[in-house]
Coordinates of C-alpha atoms in Angstrom, one line a residue:
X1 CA 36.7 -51.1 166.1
X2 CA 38.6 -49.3 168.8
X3 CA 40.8 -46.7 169.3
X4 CA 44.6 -46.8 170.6
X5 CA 44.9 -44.2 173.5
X6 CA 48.5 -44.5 172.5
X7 CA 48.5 -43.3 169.0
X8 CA 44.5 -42.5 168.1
X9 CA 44.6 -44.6 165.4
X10 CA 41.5 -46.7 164.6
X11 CA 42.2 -50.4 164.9
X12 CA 40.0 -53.9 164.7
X13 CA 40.2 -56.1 167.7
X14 CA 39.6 -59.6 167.0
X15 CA 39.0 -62.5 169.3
X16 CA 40.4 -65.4 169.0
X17 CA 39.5 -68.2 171.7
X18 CA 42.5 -70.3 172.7
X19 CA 40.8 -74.0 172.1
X20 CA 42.3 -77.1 171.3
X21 CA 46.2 -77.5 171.4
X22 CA 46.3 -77.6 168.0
X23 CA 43.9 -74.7 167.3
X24 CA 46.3 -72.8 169.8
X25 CA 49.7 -74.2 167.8
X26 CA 47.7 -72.3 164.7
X27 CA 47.4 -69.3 166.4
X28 CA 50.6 -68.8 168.0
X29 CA 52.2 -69.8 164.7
X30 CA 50.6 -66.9 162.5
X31 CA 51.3 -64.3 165.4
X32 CA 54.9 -65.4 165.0
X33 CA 54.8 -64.6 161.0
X34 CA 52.5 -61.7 161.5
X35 CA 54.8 -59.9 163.9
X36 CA 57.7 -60.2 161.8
X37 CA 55.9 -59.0 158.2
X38 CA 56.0 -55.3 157.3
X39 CA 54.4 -54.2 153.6
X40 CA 51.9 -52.3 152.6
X41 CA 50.0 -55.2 151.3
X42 CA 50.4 -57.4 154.6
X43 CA 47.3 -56.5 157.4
X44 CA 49.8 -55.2 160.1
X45 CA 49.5 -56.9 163.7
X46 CA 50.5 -54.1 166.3
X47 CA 50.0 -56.2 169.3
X48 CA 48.2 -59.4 170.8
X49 CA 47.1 -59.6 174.4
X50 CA 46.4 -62.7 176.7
X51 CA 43.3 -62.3 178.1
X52 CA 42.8 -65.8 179.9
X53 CA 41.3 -68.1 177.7
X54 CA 41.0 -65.6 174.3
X55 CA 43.7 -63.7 172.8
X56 CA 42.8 -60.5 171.8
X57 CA 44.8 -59.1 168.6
X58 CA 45.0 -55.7 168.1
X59 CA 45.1 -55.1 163.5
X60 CA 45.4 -52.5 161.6
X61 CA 41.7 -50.9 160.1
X62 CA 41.2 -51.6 156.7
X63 CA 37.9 -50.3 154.8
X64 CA 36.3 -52.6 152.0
X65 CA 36.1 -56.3 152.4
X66 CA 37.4 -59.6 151.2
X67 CA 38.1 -60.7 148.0
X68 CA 35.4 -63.3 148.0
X69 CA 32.7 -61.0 149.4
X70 CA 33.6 -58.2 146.4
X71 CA 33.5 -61.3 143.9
X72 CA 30.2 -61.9 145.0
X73 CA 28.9 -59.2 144.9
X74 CA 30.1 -58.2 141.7
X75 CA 30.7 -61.1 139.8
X76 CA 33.3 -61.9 137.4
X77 CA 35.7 -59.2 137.1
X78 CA 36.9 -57.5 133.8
X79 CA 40.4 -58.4 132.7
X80 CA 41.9 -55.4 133.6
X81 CA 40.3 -54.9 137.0
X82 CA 41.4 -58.9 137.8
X83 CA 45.3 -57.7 136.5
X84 CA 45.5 -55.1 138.9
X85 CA 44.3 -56.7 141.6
X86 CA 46.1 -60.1 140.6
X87 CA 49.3 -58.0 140.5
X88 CA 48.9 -56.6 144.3
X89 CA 48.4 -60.1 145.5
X90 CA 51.0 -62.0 143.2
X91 CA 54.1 -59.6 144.6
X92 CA 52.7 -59.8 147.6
X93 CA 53.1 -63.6 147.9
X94 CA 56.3 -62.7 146.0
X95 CA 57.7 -61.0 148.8
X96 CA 57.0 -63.6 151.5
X97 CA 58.6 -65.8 149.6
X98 CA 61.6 -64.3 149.1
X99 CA 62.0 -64.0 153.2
X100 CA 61.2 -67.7 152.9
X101 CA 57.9 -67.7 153.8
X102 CA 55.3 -69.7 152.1
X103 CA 51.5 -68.4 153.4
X104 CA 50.0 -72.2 152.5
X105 CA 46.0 -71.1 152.6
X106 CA 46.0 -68.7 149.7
X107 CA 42.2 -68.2 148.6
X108 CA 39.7 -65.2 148.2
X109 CA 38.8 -64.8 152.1
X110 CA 42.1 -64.2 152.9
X111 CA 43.0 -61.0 150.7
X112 CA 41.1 -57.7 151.7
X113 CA 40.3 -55.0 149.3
X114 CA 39.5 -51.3 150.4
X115 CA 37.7 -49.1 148.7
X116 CA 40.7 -47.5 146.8
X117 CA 41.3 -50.9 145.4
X118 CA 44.6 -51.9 147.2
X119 CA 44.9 -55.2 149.2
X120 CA 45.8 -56.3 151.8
X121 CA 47.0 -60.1 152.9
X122 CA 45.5 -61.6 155.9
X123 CA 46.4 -65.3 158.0
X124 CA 48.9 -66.5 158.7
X125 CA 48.1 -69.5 160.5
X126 CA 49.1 -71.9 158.3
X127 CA 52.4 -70.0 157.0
X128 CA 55.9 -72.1 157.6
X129 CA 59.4 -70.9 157.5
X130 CA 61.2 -72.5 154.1
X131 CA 64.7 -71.3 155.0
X132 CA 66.3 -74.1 156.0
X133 CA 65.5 -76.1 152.8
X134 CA 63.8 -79.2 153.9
X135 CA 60.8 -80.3 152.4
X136 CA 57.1 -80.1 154.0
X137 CA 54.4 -82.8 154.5
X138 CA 51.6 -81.0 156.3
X139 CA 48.3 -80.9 154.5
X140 CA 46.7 -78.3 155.6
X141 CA 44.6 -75.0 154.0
X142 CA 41.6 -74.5 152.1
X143 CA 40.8 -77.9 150.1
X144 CA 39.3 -75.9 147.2
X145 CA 42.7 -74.1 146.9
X146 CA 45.1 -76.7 147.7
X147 CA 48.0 -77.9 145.5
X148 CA 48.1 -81.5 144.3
X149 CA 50.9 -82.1 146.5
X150 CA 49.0 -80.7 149.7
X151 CA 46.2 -83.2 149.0
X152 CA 48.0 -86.1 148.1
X153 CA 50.5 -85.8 151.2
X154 CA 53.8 -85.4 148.7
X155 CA 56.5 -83.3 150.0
X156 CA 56.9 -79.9 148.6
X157 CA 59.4 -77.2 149.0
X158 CA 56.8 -74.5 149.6
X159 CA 56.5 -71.7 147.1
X160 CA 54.8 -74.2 144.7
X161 CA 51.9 -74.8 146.1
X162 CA 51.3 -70.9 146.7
X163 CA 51.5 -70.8 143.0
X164 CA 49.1 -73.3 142.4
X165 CA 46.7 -71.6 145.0
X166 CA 47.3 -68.1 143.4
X167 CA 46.1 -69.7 139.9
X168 CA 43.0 -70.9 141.3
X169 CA 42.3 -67.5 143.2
X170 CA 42.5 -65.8 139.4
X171 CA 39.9 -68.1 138.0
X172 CA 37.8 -66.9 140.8
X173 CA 38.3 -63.5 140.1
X174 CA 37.5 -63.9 136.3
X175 CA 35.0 -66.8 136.4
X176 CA 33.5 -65.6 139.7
X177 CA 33.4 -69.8 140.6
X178 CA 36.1 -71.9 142.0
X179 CA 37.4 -73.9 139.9
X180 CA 37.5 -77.0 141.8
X181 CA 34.1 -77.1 143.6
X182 CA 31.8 -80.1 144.8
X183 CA 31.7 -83.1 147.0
X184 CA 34.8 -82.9 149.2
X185 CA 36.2 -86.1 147.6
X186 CA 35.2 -84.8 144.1
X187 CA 37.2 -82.2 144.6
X188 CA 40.5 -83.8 145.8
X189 CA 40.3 -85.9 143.0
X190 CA 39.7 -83.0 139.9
X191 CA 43.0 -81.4 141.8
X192 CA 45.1 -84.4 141.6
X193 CA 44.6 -84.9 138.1
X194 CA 44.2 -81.2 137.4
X195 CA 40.3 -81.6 135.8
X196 CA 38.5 -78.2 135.5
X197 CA 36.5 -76.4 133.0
X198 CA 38.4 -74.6 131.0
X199 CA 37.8 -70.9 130.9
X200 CA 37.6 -70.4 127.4
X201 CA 36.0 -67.0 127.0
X202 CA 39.1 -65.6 128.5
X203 CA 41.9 -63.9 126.8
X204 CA 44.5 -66.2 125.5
X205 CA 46.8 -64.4 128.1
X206 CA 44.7 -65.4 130.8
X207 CA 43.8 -69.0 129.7
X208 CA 47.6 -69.6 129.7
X209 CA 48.2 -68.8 132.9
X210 CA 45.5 -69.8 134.8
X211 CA 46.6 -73.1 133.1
X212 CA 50.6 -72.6 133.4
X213 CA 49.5 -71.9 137.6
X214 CA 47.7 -75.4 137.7
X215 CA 50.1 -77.3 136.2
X216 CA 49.7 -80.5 138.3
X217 CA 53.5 -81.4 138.2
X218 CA 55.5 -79.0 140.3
X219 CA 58.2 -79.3 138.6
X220 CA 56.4 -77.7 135.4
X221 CA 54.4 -75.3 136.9
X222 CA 55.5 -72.2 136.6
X223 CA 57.1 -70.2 139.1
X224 CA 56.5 -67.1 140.6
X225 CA 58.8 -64.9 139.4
X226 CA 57.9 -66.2 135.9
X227 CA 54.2 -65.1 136.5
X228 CA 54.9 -61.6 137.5
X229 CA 56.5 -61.6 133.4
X230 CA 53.8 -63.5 132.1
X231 CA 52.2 -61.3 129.3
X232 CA 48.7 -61.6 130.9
X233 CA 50.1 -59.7 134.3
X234 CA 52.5 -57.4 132.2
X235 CA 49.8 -56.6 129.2
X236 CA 52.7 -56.6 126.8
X237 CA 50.1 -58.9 124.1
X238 CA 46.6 -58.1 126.1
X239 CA 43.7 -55.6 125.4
X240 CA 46.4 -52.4 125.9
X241 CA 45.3 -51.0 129.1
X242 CA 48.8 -50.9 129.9
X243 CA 50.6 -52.0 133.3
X244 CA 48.6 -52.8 136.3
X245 CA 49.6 -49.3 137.8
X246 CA 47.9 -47.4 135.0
X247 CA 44.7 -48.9 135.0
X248 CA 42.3 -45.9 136.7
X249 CA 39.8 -46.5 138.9
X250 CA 40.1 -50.4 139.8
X251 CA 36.9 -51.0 141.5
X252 CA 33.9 -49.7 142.8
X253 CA 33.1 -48.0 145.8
X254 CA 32.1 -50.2 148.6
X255 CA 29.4 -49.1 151.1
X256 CA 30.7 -47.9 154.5
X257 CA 29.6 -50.4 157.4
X258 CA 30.0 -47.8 160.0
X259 CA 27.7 -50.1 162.7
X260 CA 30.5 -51.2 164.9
X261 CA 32.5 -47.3 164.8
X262 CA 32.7 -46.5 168.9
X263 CA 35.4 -44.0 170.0
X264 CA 36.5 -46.7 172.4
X265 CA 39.9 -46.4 174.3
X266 CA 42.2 -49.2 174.1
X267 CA 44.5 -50.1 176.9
X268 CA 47.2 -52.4 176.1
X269 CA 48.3 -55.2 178.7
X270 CA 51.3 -57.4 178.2
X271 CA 51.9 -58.1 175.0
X272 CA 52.7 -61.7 174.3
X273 CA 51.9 -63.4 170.8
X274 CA 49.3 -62.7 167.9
X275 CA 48.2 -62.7 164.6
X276 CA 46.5 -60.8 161.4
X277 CA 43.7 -63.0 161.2
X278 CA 39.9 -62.7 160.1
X279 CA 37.2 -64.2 161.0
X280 CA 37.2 -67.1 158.2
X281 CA 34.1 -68.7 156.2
X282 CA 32.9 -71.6 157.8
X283 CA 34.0 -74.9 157.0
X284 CA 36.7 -73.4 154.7
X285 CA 39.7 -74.3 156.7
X286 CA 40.4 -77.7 157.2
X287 CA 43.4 -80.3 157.8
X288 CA 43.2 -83.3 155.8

């Protein structure tokens, strides 16, 4: 943590080594999205520096921790907890999409939650620009989150296979496992064919959508804009806590982790390229 002489505000400096060519292509593409990206629920990147071989990137503080993290900790969350949170994430994905962005490594480590309960999206390293209309072939991401398509090297348009990733980030939250977990090749084959155990002690709400999200076709699978009216996110037919926003008190405190705090001044050099990126779990990322 560090301070910026410029503003006082508290900020996160991460470090990201420049590495292979490809590693470096990664990099320079999420600081490219990153820069561009103002929302609330988007971890803002105020600068990146190049310091030799590392680039420093300066990110807004955020208190709590990831998604993943909480669900561990916590275990599977109540229905009305998971719809809050859900609904944060869903319009946030929502919102890149209508700027014809599609985020393409949607999973639990990549969505912060502070204390208060609000999220924040993180990496964009494997993000791509959908405007122009032509379809994708890169498989890239989190294999436990990946869409059929991704996996099986089909061209896809993009928003799709954010859908698909957001369905299997709500099972986490309510099942507190993924739902396509195993032997690497195990699991690219349960995503092809869409084989997962079902979570029946759900709601109906949530069954359906989990199920409408992993539709293997992606043609069929619902869209985006049709999830944020899906009963189960709008609680028109569920257990009437009402709309995300009323729910009170949507999570727990988490303990401060005050061990890195330091009043340290920040001086900014020339700012070049960079990127709202986390330190990631390893072995999660892969291309394949």
């Amino acid at each position: 943590v560090a301070v910026r002489k410029s503003t006082g505000e508290r900020v996160v400096l991460k470090y990201e080594q420049k590495g292979s060519f490809k590693h470096q292509c990664r990099v320079m593409n999420g600081i490219k999205t990153s820069l561009d990206l103002h929302h609330p629920s988007i971890m803002r990147l105020y600068e990146a520096i190049d310091a030799g071989d590392t680039i420093v990137l300066v990110q807004e503080y955020i208190t709590g921790d990831d998604l993943f993290q909480y669900i561990v900790d916590h275990g599977p969350m109540p229905e009305p907890l998971a719809r809050t949170i859900f609904h944060q994430i869903a319009s946030t994905v929502l919102f890149l999409h209508e700027r014809h962005i599609v985020h393409r490594d949607l999973k639990p480590e990549n969505v912060m939650v502070n204390d208060d309960g609000n999220i924040k999206l993180i990496d964009f390293g494997f993000s791509c620009d959908i405007s122009n209309g032509a379809l994708h072939t890169s498989s890239c991401g989190s294999p436990n989150y990946a869409a059929p398509e991704i996996v099986s090297g089909k061209p896809y348009r993009g928003p799709e296979i954010d859908t698909w990733s957001l369905g299997a980030v709500l099972y986490a939250m309510l099942c507190a496992r993924m739902t396509f977990d195993g032997h690497v090749q195990d699991v690219l084959t349960n995503i092809k064919s869409g084989t997962y155990e079902k979570p029946t002690s759900l709601s109906p709400e949530a069954q359906n959508l989990i199920a409408a999200m992993l539709t293997v076709d992606p043609e069929q699978r619902i869209t985006l804009a049709q999830v944020m009216n899906h009963p189960f996110i709008r609680n028109d037919e569920a257990e009437g806590a009402g709309r995300p926003s009323d729910v009170d008190k949507p999570l727990p405190r988490l303990p401060d982790d005050d061990s890195n705090d330091g009043d340290i001044s920040l001086t900014v050099p020339q700012v070049v390229l960079g990127t709202s990126v986390r330190v990631e779990r390893t072995g999660s990322n892969a291309e394949y």
